[in-house]
Amino acid sequence: MLSLSPSFARLVVVAALARYAAAATDYLIVGGGTAGLVLAERLTEDPNVNVLVIEAGGDGLGNIDISDISRVGAAWGTDIDWQFPTEPLTYANNRQLTPSPRGKVLGGSSSINGDVYERGDAIEYDQWETLGNTGWNFNSLISAAKKGEQFYAPGANDNIDYVLGDHGTTGHLPTSYGGVAPDFHDTVIEGVVNAGGVKSMDQAGGDVTGIAHVTNARLPSNNTRSTSATGYCKDFPFSQRPNLQVTLHSTVTKLLWTPSSRVSSGQAVASGVEYVDANGATQTANATNVILSGGTWGTPPILERSGIGNATFLESLGIQSIVDLPGVGENLNEQTLVAMQWKLNSSLPCPGSPFLLNVEPLETTFGAGNLAEVESLLNAQPEGLSTALWDMHKRLYEKSAPWIEGYIYLASPADGPSTLTWYPVNLHPLSRGSVHIRSSDGLEYPKIIYNFFQNPVDLYIMAAGAQRVQQIVSTPPISDYIVAPVSPAAGVTSIEDLSEYIKEQAGYTNHIIGTALLAPREDGGVVDPNLKVYGTSNVYVVDASVIPLQPSAHTQATVYALAEHAATLFTGK
């Protein structure tokens, strides 16, 4: 991992903003997270472009909960985690989930997430353009992804298949498989194939279907996490790049507007932002362009407090409407998972092993002759889902796109037999939630509603996915190792019983998207194909909130690709 100079903390003090209070910087990026630091790096490659990044968290230097990949999850609930609370799950027994972890530190969630780096399927990325987003498709996104990736191939004895041409090798972000695959992974792969699945050589090239090992954002030489901070900001502490300034521990609360800007242009023109600094004082910074990279839960509240959102809702909170944009904060989409576990008959070695993912279309999950019920459910327009997004999901089904992921984990305690945990994941839920401010208070956490299983098809698909996992695990040679199920209990095998288990046990994947949708305005969109917020002339959003469709993957790699492509739009190269 890149060693960051201790002088970094001295050079990114809040005082660095003084010059921006009077003079406007070219680009002000709100949030030094996964996307924000990619943009900061790419924009400032031009020495004539000045960029200011305002980050709510700290630098994360020396924090082993970031760098040490064996401590994944240790940062959750600490001061580098936003710890966003969410509302009870209305359609899942009114359960209250623990706060969802989101990175509050340079690197954002790339600094605290599960470290998986995998791209979605070409079918899914092409749907972005079909939705009306010219230039956003598989070819543009895979090109952007490869530009940013520095792939380290596994060793000859690591027991991992891969296709080198599916990866980028000269980019900023180190990726690798993170270890040697244990022999038991061959058993799992054979079992999936015997149960009607397929083996994939590499899921990174646009065809995600099949079972394969998955890459991680990880530097293999010392097995440490790669983040947007360590990967992209090679010039930390920025002493060699004077056109890039970063301030920490400062929370942007809203945009500021140029008075009477609409009179001549018809578009709202931002003059900068208001923020609360490390001492709790309210400050302002001027900018020619503002890029919001606050994330799926952080960006919509800034827009709403700035007067961009549903005008009726904002005016009920005493906020003057600047742009009536009802899509802001809507379309929250999150993949759901549930843990299924089995006790094995022996202790199997798994030293630092990479992850296995099995990804399947619905016809494999259900069986080609058992699709009538899911087709019936898909043909009923879901509540809260626009016709355009509904049609997009139907096209996914018609094209046999990947829909169910199996996240496979082998654990071997020091004493006793190993356990096999298999998490079925609904990759394309139709249920939609929301994130909205509670008041005009810039530091108050928003109201977040998941709405898991609001649409019956989501629960039905999850239950069928669980049945499919039970089928695979009962297939040789995997079944040769199984002693008994741990959870759910033996006998919980019907769609009805598994549905009840899922409602009681399902959780989030931390793959939240969609609350500042990249889509036509009439379809609930918030940003246009240039990522500019509708009704404004110089406000942009570049983060996971614009993603219109869940990839059949963990979100991180798609956000990196999104940011790289956005940088191309801004720079023209």
Coordinates of N, CA and C in Angstrom, one line a residue, residues 304 307 309-321 324 436-440:
E304 N -31.7 18.7 -1.7 CA -33.0 19.2 -1.1 C -32.8 20.4 -0.2
G307 N -32.8 23.5 -2.3 CA -34.0 23.9 -3.0 C -34.2 23.1 -4.3
G309 N -35.6 19.5 -5.6 CA -36.3 18.4 -5.2 C -37.8 18.6 -5.4
N310 N -38.6 17.8 -4.8 CA -40.0 17.9 -4.9 C -40.5 19.3 -4.2
A311 N -41.0 20.2 -5.0 CA -41.2 21.5 -4.5 C -42.2 21.5 -3.4
T312 N -43.3 20.7 -3.5 CA -44.3 20.7 -2.4 C -43.7 20.3 -1.1
F313 N -42.9 19.2 -1.2 CA -42.2 18.7 0.0 C -41.3 19.7 0.6
L314 N -40.4 20.3 -0.2 CA -39.5 21.3 0.3 C -40.1 22.5 0.9
E315 N -41.2 23.0 0.3 CA -41.9 24.1 0.8 C -42.6 23.8 2.2
S316 N -42.9 22.6 2.4 CA -43.5 22.2 3.7 C -42.5 22.3 4.8
L317 N -41.2 22.2 4.4 CA -40.1 22.4 5.4 C -39.6 23.8 5.5
G318 N -40.2 24.7 4.7 CA -39.8 26.1 4.7 C -38.6 26.4 3.8
I319 N -38.4 25.5 2.9 CA -37.2 25.7 1.9 C -37.8 26.2 0.6
Q320 N -37.2 27.2 0.1 CA -37.6 27.8 -1.2 C -37.2 26.8 -2.3
S321 N -38.2 26.6 -3.2 CA -37.9 25.7 -4.3 C -37.1 26.5 -5.4
D324 N -37.9 22.3 -9.3 CA -38.9 21.3 -8.9 C -38.4 20.0 -9.6
H436 N -34.8 11.2 2.3 CA -35.3 12.6 2.3 C -34.9 13.3 3.6
I437 N -34.6 14.6 3.5 CA -34.3 15.3 4.7 C -35.5 15.4 5.6
R438 N -35.2 15.6 6.9 CA -36.3 15.7 7.9 C -36.6 17.2 8.2
S439 N -35.6 18.0 7.9 CA -35.7 19.5 8.2 C -34.6 20.2 7.4
S440 N -34.6 21.5 7.5 CA -33.5 22.3 6.9 C -32.2 22.2 7.6

